Backbone as ProteinMPNN parsed JSONL, in Angstrom:
{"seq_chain_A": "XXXXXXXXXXXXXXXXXXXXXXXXXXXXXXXXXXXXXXXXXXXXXXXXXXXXXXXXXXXXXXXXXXXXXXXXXXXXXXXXXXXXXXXXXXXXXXXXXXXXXXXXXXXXXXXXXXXXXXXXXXXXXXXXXXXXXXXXXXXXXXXXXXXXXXXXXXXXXXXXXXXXXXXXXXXXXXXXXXXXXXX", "coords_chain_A": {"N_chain_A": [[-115.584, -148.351, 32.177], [-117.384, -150.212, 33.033], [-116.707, -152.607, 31.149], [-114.126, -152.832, 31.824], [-114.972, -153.81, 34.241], [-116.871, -156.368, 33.701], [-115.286, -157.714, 31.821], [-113.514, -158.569, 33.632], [-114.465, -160.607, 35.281], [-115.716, -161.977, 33.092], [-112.639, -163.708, 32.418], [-112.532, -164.575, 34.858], [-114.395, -166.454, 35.065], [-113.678, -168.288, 33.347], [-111.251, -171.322, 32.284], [-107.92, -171.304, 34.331], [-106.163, -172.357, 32.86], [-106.342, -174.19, 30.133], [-104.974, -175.9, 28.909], [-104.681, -178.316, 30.54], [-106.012, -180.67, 32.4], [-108.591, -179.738, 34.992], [-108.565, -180.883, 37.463], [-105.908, -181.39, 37.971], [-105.301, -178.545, 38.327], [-103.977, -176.23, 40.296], [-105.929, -174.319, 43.087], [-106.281, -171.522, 42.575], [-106.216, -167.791, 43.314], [-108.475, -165.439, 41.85], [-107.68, -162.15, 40.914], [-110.01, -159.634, 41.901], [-111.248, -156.451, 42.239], [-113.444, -154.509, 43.482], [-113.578, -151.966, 43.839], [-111.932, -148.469, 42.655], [-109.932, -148.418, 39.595], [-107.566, -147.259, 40.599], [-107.347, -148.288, 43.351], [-107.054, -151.162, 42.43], [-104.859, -151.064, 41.235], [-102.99, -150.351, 43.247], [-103.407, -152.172, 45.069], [-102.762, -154.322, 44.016], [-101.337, -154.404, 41.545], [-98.787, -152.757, 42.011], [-97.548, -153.686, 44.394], [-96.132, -155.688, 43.295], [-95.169, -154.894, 41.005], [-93.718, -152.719, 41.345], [-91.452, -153.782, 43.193], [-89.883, -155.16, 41.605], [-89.252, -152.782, 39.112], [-87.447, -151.581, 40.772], [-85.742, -153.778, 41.378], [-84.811, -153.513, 38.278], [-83.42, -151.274, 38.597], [-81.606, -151.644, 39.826], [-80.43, -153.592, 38.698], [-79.582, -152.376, 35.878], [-77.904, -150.198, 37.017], [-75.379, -152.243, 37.743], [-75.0, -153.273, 35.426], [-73.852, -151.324, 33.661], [-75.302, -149.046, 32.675], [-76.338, -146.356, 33.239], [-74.1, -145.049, 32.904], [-73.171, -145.506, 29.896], [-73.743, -144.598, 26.763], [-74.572, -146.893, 24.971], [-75.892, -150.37, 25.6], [-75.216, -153.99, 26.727], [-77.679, -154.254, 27.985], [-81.237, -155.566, 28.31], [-83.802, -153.818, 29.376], [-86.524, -154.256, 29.296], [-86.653, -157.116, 28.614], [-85.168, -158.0, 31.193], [-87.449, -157.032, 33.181], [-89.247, -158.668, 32.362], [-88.578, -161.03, 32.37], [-87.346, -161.095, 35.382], [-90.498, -160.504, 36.521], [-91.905, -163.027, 35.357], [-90.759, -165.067, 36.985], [-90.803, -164.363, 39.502], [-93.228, -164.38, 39.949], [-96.811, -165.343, 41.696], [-97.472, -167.357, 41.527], [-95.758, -169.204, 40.698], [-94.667, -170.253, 43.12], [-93.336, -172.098, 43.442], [-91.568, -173.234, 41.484], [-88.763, -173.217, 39.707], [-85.717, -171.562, 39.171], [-86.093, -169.652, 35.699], [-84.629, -169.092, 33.338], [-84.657, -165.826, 30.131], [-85.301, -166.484, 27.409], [-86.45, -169.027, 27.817], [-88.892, -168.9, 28.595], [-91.752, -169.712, 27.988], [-93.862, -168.267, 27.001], [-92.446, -166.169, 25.59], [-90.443, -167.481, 24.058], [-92.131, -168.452, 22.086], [-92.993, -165.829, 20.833], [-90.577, -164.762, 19.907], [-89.892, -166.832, 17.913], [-91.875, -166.221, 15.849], [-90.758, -163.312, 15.898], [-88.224, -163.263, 15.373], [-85.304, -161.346, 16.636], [-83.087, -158.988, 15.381], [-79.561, -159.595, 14.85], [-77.093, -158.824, 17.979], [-74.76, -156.42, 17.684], [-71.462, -156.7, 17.768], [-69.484, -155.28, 19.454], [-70.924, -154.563, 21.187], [-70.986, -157.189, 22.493], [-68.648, -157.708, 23.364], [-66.285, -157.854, 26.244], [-64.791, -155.545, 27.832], [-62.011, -155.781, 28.111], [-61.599, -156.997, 26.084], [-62.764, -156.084, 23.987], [-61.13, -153.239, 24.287], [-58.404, -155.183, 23.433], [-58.567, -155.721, 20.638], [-58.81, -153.224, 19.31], [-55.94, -151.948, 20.061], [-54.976, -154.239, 18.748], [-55.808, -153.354, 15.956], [-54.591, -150.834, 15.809], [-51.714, -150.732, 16.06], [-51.722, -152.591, 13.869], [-51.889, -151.039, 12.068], [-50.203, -148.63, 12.055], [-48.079, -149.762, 11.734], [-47.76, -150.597, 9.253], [-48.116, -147.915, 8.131], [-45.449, -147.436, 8.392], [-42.255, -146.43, 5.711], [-40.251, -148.981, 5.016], [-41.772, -150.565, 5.479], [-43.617, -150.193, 3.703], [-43.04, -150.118, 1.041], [-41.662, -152.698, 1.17], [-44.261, -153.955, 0.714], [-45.222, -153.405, -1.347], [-43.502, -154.079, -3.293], [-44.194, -156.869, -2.737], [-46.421, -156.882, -4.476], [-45.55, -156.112, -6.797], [-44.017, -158.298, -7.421], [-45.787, -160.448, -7.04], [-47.578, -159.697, -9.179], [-45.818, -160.133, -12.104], [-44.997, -162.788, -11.75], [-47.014, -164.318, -11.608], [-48.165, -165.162, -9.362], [-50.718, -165.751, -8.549], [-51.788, -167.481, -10.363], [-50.068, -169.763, -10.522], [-50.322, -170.626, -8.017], [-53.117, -171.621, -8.215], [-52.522, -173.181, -10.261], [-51.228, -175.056, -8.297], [-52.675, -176.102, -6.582], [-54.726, -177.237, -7.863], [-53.011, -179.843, -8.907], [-52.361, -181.086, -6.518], [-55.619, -181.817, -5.913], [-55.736, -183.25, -7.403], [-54.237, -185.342, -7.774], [-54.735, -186.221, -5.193], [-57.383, -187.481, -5.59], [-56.457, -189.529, -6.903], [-55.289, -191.139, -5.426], [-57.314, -191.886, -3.861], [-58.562, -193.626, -5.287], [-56.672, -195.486, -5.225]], "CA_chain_A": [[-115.411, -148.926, 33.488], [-118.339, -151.439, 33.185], [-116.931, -153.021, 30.64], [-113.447, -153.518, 33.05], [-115.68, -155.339, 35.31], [-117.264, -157.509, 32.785], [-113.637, -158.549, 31.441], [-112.601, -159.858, 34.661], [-115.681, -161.625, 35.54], [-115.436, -163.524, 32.119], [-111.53, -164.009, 32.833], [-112.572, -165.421, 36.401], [-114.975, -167.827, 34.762], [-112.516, -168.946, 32.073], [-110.319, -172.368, 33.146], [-107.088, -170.71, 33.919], [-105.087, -173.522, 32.271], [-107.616, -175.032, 29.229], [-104.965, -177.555, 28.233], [-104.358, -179.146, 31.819], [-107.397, -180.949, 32.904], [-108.949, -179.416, 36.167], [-107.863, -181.887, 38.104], [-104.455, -181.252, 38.358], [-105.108, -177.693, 38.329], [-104.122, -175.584, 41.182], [-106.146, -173.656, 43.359], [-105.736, -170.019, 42.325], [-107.366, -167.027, 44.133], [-108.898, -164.319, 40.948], [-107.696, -160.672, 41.345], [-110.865, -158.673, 41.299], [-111.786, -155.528, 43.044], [-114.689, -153.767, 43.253], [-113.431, -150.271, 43.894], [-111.765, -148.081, 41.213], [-108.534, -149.036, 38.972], [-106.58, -146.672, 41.009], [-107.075, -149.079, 43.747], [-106.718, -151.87, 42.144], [-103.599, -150.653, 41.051], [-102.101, -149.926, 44.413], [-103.522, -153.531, 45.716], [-102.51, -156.054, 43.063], [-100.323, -154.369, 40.091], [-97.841, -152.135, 42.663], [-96.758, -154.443, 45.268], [-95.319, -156.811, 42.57], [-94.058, -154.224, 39.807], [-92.379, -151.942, 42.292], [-89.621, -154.132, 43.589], [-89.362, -156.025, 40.341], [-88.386, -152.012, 38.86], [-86.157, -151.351, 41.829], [-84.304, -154.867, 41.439], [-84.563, -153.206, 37.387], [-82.387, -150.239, 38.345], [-80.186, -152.389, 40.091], [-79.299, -154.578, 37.567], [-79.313, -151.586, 34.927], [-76.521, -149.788, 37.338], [-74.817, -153.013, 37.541], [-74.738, -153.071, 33.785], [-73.693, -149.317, 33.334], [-76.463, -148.545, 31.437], [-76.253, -144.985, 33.479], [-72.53, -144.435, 32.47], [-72.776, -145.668, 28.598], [-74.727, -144.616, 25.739], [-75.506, -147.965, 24.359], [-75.122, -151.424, 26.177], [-76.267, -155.055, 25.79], [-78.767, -155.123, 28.875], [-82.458, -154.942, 27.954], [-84.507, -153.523, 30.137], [-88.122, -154.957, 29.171], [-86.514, -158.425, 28.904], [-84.997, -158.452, 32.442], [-88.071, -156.857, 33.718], [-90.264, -159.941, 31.772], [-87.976, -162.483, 33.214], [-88.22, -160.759, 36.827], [-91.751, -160.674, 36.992], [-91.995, -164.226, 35.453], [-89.597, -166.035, 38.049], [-91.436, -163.854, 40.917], [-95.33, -164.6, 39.836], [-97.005, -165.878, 42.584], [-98.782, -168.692, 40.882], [-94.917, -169.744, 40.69], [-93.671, -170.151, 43.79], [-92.15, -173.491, 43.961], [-90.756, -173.512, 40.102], [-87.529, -172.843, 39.642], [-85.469, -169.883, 37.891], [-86.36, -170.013, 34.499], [-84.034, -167.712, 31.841], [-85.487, -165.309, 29.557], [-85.312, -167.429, 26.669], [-86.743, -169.889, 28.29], [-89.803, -168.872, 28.956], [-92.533, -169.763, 27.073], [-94.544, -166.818, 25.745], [-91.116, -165.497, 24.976], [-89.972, -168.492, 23.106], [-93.007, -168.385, 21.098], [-92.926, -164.783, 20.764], [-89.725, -164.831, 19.614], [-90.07, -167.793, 16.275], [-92.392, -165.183, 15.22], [-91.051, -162.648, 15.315], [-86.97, -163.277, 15.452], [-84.623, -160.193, 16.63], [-81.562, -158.949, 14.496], [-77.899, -159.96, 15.788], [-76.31, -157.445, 18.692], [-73.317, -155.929, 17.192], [-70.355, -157.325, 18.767], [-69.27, -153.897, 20.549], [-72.01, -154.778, 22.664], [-71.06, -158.724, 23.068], [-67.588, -157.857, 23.856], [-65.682, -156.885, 27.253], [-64.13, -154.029, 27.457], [-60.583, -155.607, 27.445], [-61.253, -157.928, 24.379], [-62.594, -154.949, 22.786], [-59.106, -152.724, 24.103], [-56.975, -155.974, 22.862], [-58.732, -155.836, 19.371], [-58.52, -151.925, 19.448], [-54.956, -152.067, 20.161], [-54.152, -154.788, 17.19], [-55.812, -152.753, 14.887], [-54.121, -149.523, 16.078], [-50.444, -151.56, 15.952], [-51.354, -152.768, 12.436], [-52.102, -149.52, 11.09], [-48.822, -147.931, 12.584], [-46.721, -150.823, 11.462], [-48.089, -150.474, 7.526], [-47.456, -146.808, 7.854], [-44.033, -147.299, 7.946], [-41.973, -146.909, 4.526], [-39.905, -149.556, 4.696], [-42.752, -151.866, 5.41], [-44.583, -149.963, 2.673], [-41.912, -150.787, 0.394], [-42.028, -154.476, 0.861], [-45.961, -154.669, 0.113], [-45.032, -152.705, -2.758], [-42.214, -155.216, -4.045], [-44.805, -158.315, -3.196], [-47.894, -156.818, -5.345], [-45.129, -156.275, -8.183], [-43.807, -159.806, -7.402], [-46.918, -161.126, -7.844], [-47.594, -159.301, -10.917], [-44.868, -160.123, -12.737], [-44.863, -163.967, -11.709], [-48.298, -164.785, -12.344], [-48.207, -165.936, -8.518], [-52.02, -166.236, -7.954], [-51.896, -168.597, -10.905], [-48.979, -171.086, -9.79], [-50.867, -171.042, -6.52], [-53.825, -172.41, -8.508], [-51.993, -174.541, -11.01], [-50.463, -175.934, -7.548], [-53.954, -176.854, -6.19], [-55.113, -178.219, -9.298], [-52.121, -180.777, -8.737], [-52.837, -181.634, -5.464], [-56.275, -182.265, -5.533], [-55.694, -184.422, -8.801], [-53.532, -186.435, -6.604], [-56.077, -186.749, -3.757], [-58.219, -187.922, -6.356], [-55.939, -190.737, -7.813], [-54.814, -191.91, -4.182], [-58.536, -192.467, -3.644], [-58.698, -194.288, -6.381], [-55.775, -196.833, -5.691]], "C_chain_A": [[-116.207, -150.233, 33.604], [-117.316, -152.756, 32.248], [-115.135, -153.519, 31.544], [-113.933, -154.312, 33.773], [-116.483, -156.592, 34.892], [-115.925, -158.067, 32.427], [-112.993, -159.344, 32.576], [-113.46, -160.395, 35.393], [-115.886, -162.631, 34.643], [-114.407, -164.19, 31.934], [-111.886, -164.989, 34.204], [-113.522, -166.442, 35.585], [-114.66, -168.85, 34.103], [-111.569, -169.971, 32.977], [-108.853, -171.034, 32.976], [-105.841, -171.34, 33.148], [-105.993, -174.481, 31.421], [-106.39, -176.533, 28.685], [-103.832, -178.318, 29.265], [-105.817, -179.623, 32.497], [-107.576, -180.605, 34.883], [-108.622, -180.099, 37.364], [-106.701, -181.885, 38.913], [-104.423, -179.408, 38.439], [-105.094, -177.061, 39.647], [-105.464, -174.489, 41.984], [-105.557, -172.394, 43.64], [-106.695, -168.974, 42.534], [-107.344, -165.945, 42.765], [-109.291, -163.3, 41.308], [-109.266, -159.911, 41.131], [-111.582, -157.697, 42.598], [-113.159, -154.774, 42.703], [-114.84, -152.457, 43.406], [-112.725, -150.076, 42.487], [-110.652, -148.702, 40.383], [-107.969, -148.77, 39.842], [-106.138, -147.494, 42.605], [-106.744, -150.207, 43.663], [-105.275, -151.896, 41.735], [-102.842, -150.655, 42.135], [-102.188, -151.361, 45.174], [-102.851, -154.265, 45.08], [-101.225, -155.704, 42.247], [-99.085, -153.982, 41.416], [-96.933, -152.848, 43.69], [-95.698, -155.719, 44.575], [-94.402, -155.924, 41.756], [-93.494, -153.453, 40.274], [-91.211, -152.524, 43.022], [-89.348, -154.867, 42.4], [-88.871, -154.268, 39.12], [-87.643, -151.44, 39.562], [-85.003, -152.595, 41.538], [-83.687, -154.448, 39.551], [-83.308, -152.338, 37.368], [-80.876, -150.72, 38.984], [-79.438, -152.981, 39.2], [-78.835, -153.368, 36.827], [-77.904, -150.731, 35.367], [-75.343, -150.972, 37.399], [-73.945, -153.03, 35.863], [-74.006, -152.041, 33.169], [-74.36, -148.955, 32.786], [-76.329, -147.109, 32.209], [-74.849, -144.147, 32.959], [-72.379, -144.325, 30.598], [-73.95, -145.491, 27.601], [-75.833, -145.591, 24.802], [-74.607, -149.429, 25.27], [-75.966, -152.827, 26.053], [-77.788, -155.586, 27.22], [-79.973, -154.217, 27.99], [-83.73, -154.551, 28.88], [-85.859, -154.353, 30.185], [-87.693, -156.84, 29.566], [-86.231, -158.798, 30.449], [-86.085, -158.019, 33.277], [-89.287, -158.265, 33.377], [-89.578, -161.502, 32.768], [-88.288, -162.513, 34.793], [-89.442, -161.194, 37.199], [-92.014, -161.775, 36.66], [-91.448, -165.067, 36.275], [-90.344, -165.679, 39.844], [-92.418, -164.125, 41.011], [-95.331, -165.641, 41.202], [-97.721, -167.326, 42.539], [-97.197, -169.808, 40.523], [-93.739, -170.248, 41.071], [-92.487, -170.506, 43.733], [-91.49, -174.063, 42.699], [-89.539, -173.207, 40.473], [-86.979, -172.517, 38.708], [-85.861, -170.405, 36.555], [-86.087, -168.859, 33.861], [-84.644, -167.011, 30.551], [-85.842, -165.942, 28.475], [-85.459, -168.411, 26.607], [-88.559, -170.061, 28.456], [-90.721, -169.188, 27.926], [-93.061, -168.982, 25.917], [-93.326, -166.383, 25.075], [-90.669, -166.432, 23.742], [-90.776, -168.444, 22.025], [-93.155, -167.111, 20.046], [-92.454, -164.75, 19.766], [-89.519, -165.911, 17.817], [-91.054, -167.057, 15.741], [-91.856, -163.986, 14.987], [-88.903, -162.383, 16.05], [-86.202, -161.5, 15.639], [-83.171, -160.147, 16.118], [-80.433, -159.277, 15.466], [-77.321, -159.079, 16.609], [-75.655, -157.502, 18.103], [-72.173, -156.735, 18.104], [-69.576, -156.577, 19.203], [-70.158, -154.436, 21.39], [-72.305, -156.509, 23.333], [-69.793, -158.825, 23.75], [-67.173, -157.221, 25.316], [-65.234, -155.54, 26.966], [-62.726, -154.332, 27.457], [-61.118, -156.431, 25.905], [-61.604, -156.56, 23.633], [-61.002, -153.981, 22.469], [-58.182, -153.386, 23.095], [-57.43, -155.714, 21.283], [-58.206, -154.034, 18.525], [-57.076, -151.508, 18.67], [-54.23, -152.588, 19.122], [-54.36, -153.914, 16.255], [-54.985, -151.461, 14.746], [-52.381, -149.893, 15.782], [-50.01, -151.94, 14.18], [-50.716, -151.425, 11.949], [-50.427, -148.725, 11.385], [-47.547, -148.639, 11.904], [-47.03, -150.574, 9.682], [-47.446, -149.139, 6.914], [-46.348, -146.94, 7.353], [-43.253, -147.317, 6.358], [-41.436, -148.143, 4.191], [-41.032, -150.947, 4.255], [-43.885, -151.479, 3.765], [-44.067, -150.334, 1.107], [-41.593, -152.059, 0.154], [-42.85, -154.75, 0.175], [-45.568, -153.831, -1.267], [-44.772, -153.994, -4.188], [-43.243, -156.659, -4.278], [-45.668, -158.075, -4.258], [-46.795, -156.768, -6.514], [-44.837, -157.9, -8.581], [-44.821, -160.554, -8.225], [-47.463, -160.892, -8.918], [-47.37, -160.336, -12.227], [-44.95, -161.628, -12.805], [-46.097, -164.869, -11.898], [-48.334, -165.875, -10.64], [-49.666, -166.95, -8.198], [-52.256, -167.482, -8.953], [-51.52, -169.861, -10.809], [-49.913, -171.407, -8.843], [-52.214, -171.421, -7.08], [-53.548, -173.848, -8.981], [-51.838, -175.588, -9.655], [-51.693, -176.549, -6.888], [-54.591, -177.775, -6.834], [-54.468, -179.709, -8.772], [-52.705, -181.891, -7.856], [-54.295, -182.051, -5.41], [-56.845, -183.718, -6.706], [-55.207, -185.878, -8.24], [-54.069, -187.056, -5.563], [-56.698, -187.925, -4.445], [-58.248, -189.225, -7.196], [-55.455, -191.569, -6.824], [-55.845, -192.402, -3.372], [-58.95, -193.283, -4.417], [-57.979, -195.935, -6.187], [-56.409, -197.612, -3.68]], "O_chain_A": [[-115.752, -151.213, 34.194], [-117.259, -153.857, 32.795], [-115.076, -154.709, 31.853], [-113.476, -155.431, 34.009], [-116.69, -157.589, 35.584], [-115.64, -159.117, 33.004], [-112.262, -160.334, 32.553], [-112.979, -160.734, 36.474], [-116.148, -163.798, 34.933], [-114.579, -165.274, 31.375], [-111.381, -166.102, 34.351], [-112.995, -167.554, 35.619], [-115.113, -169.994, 34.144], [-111.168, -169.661, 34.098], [-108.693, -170.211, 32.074], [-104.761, -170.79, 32.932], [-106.387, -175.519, 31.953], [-106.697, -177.655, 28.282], [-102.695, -178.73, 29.034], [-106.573, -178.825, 33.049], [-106.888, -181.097, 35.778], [-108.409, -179.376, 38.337], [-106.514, -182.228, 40.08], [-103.289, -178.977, 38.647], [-106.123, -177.232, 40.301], [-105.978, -173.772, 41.125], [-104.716, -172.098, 44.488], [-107.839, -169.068, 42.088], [-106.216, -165.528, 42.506], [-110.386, -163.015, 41.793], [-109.551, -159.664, 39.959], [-112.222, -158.09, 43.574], [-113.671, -154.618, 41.594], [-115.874, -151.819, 43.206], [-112.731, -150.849, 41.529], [-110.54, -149.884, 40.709], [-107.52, -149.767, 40.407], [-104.993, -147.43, 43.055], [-106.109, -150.657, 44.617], [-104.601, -152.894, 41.992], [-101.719, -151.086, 41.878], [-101.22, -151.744, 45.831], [-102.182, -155.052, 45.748], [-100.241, -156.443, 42.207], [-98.451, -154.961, 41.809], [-95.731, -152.602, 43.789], [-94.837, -156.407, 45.124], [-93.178, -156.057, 41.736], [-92.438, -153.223, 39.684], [-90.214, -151.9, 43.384], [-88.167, -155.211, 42.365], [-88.09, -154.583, 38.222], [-86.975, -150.581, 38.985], [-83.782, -152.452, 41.485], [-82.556, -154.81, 39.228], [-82.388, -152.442, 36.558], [-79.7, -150.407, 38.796], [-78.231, -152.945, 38.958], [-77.642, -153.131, 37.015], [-76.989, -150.525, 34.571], [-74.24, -150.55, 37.049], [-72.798, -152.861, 35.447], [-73.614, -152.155, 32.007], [-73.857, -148.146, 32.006], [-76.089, -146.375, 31.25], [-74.696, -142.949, 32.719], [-71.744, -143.444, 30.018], [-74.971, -146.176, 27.655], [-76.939, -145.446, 24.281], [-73.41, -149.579, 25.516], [-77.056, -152.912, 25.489], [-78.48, -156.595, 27.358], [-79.971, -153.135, 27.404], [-84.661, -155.355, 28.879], [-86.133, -155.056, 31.158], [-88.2, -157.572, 30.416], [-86.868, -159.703, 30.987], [-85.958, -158.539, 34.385], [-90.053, -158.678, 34.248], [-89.992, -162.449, 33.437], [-88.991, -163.309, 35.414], [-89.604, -162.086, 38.032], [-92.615, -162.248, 37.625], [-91.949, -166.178, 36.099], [-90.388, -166.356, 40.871], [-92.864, -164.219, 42.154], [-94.449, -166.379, 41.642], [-98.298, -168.051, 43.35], [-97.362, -170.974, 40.162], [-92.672, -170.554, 40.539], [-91.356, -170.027, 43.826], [-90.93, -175.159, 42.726], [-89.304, -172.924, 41.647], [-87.288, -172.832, 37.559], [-85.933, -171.622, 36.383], [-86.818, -167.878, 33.732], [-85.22, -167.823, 29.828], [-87.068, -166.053, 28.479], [-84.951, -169.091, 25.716], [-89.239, -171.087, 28.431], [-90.342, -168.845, 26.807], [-92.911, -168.947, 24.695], [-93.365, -166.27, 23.85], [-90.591, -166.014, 22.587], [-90.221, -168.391, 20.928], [-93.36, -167.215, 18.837], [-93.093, -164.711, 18.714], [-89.005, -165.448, 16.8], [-91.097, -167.476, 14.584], [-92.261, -163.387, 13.99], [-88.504, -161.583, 16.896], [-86.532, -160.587, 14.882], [-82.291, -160.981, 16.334], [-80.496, -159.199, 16.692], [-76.827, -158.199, 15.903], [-75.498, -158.614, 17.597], [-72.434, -157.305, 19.164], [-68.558, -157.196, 19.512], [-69.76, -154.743, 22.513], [-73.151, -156.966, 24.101], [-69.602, -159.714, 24.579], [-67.67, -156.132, 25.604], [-65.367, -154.752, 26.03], [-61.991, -153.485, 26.949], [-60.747, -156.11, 24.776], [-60.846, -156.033, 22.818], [-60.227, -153.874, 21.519], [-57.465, -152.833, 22.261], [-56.451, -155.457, 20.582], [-57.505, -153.82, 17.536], [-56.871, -151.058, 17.542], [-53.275, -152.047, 18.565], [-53.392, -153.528, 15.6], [-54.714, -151.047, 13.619], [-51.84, -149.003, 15.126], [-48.989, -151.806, 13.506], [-49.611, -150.993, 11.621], [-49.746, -148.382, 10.419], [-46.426, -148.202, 11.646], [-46.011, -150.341, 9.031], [-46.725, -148.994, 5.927], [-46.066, -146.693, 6.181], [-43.633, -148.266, 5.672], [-41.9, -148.653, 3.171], [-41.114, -151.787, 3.359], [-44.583, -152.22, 3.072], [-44.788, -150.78, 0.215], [-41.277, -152.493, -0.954], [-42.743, -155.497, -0.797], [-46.158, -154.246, -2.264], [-45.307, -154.456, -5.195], [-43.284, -157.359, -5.29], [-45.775, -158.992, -5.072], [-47.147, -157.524, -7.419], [-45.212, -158.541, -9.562], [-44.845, -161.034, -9.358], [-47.854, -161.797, -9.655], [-48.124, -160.976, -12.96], [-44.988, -162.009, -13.975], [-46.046, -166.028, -12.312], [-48.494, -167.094, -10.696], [-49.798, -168.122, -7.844], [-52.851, -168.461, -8.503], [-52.224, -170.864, -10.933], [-50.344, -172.56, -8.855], [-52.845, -171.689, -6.057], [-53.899, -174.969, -8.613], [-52.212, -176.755, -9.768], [-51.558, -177.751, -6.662], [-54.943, -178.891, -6.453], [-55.192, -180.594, -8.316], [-53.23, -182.976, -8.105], [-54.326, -182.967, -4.588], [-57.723, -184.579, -6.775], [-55.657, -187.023, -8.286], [-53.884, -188.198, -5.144], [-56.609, -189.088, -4.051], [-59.138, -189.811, -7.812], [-55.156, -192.717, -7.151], [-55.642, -193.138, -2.407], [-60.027, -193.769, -4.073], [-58.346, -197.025, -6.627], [-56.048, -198.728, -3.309]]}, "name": "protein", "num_of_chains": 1, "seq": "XXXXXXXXXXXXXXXXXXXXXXXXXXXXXXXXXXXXXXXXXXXXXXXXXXXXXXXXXXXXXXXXXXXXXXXXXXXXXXXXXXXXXXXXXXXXXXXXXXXXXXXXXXXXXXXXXXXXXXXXXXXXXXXXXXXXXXXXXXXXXXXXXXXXXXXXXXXXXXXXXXXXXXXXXXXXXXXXXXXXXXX"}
């Protein structure tokens, strides 16, 4: 406990902005109570992080995160952005996106996060329409006759040495590029 009240007595003596000269630095009032955490808690932390996780569950039902097993909102991030855009030391800024933010930005070139899947970048029709093609292919391949064609081309090509022509024929052409750059 002592050593709580030493930490934010050498925090309050600390510039709160070391690479903005005092000058330009705002007057900013330093949280510090003298009763227990549990008040301090209910004074300072609660009145800010309780509607910033109420406007959380909003967005999160917004999102469906209650309906779907996996989805692309992140909870911590929209709660980081929240409480950064709401700080009180920031009234008169204006919005500033999660990836925007500083610490985050910095954060972040350290310590880079893998790619969402693209189930979780897509709608729900583009996903349907993609769904749908693939479900259309597959049905349409089934078929014999069609299976019967691809049959006939892979012998085709066999037999004719297609993939080769279709080199030889590149060859050509880029020989030609090559001599019409020339003239």
């Amino acid at each position: 406990m002592l050593y709580f009240f030493l930490l934010l007595e050498y925090e309050a003596e600390q510039p709160l902005f070391p690479d903005i000269p005092e000058s330009k630095q705002q007057s900013v009032t330093v949280l510090f109570c003298s009763g227990s955490p549990r008040e301090y808690l209910e004074y300072y932390i609660f009145p800010v992080l309780l509607p910033g996780l109420a406007e959380l569950l909003h967005q999160a039902k917004k999102e469906k995160c209650f309906e779907r097993k996996r989805t692309k909102f992140i909870a911590c991030d929209f709660l980081t952005e929240w409480l950064y855009n709401h700080n009180p030391k920031r009234k008169d800024e204006s919005f500033t996106e999660f990836f925007s933010i500083p610490f985050v930005n910095d954060w972040l070139k350290d310590h880079p996060r893998q790619p969402m899947p693209l189930s979780l970048h897509l709608s729900e029709e583009e996903a349907s329409i993609i769904i749908q093609s693939f479900w259309r292919g597959y049905r349409v391949r089934c078929d014999t006759e069609v299976q019967e064609l691809r049959q006939w081309q892979k012998q085709l090509r066999e037999e004719e040495n297609i993939s080769q022509r279709v080199e030889e024929f590149w060859t050509k052409q880029e020989a030609k590029g090559k001599w019409i750059k020339l003239l």
